[in-house]
CSV table of C-alpha atoms in Angstrom, one decimal:
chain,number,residue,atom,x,y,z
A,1,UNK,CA,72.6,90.1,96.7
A,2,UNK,CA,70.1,92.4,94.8
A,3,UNK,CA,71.4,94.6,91.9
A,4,UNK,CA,68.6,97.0,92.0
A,5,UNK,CA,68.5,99.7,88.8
A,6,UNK,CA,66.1,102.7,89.1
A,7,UNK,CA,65.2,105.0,86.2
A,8,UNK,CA,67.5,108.6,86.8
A,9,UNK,CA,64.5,110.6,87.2
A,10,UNK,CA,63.2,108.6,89.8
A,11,UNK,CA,66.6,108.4,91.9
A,12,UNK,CA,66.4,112.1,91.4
A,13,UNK,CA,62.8,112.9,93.3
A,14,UNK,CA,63.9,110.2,96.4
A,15,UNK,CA,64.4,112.9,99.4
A,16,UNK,CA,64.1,110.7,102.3
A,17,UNK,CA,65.1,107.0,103.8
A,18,UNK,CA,67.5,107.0,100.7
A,19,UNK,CA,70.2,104.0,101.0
A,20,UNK,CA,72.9,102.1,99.3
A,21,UNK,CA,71.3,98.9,99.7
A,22,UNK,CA,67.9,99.7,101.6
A,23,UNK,CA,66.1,103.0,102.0
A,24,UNK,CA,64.1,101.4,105.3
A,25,UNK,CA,65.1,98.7,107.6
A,26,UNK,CA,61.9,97.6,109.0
A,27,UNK,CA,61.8,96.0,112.5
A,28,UNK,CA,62.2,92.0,112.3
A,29,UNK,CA,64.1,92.2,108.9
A,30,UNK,CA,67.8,90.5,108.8
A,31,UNK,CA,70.1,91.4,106.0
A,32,UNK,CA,73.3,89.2,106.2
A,33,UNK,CA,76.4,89.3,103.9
A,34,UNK,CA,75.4,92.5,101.9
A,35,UNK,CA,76.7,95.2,100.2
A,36,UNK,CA,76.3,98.3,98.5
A,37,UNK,CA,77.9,100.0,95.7
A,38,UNK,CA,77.2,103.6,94.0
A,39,UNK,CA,76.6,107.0,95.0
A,40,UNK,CA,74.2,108.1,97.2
A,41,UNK,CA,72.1,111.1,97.2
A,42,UNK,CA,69.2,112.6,99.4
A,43,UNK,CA,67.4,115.6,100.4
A,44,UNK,CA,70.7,117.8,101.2
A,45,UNK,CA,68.6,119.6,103.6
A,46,UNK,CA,67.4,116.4,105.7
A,47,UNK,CA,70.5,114.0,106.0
A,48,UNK,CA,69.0,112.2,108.7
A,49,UNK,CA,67.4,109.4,106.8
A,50,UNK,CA,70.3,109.4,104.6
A,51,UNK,CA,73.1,106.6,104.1
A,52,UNK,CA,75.5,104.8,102.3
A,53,UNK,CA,74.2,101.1,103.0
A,54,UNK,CA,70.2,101.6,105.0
A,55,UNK,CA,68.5,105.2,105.0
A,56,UNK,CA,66.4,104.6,107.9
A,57,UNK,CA,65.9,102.2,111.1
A,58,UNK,CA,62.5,101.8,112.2
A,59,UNK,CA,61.7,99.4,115.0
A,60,UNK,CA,64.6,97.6,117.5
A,61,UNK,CA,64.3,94.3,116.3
A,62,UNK,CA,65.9,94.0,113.1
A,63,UNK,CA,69.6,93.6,112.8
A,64,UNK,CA,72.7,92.8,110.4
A,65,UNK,CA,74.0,89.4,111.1
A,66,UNK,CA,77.1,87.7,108.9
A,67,UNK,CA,79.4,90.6,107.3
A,68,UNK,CA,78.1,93.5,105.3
A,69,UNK,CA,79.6,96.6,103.4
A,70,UNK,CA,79.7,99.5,101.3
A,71,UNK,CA,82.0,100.4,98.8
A,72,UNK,CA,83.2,103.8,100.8
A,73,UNK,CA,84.8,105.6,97.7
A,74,UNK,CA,81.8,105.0,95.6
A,75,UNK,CA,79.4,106.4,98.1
A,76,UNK,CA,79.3,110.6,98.9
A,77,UNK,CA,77.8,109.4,102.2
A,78,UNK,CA,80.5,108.6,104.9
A,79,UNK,CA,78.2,106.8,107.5
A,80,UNK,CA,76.6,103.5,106.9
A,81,UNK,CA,73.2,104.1,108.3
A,82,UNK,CA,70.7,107.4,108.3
A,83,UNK,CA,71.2,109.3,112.0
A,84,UNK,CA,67.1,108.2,112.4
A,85,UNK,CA,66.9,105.3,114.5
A,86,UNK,CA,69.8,102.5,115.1
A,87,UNK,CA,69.9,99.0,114.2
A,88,UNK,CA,68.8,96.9,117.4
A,89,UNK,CA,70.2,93.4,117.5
A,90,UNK,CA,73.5,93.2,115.3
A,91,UNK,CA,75.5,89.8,116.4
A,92,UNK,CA,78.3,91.8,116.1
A,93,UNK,CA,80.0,94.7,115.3
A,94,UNK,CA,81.5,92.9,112.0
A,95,UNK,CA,77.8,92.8,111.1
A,96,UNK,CA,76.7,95.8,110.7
A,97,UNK,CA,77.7,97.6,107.7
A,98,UNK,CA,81.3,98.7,106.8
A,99,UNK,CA,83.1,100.9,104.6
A,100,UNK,CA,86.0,99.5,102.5
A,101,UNK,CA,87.9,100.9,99.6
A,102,UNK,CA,86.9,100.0,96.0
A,103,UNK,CA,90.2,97.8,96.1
A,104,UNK,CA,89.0,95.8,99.1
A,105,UNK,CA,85.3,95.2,97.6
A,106,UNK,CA,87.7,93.2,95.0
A,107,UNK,CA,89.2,91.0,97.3
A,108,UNK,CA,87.6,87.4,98.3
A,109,UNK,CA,89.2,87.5,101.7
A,110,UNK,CA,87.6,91.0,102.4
A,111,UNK,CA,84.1,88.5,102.5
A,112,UNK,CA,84.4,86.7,105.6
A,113,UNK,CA,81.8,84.7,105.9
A,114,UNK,CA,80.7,84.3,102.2
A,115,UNK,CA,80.2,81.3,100.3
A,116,UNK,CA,82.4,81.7,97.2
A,117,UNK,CA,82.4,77.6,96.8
A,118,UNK,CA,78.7,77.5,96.2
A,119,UNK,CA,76.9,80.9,95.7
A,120,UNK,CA,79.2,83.8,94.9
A,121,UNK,CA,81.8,84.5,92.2
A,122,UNK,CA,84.7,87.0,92.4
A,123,UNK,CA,87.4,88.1,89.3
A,124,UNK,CA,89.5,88.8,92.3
A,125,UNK,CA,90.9,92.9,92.0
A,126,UNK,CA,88.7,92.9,89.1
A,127,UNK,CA,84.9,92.8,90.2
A,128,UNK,CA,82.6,92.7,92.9
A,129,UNK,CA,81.3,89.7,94.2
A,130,UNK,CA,78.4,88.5,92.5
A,131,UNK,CA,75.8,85.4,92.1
A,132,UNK,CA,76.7,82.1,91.2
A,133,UNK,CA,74.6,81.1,88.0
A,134,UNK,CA,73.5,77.5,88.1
């Protein structure tokens, strides 16, 4: 999990591959058990390369593997993934990204998959999940 915090004026002159989590999924990257939270915004006049958890697919070899999501309500994008290219080798639909209510980002069963023993934390219905310190 990557909390990743971007000075507003910067976020503001981002047109293209804009994402929740990533703005470009390069070929042969995996992202597994992710998620994205927070609004998302783009060039209004090129959506393409626009979306609520990856902005852009580039290559047919990456692919989403475990369980990942976006927080749905958070997010004024209501697809996952830019229009621009498509992941290539999810091992499953459950993998690549979904949309859930900020209610359901709360919940530890919503996380199928995730470690909560060993590497993530959850105030279930009060915060997302987040890493385990020490």
């Amino acid at each position: 999990w990557v909390k990743v915090v971007a000075p507003e004026e910067y976020v503001k002159e981002m047109e293209t591959e804009v994402g929740g989590f990533v703005g470009t999924f390069y070929n042969t990257a995996i992202i597994k058990n992710a998620y994205a939270v927070g609004s998302v915004a783009g060039n209004p006049t090129n959506t393409t390369r626009t979306g609520s958890f990856a902005g852009e697919h580039i290559g047919t070899s990456q692919r989403y593997d475990g369980t990942n999501f976006f927080d749905s309500e958070m997010s004024n994008v209501p697809r996952a993934h830019g229009t621009n290219g498509t992941a290539g080798g999810a091992t499953s639909n459950e993998a690549r990204p979904q949309g859930r209510t900020t209610e359901d980002m709360m919940q530890q069963a919503r996380f199928t998959g995730w470690d909560f023993a060993n590497i993530w934390n959850i105030d279930e219905g009060q915060s997302y999940p987040s890493l385990r310190l020490g």
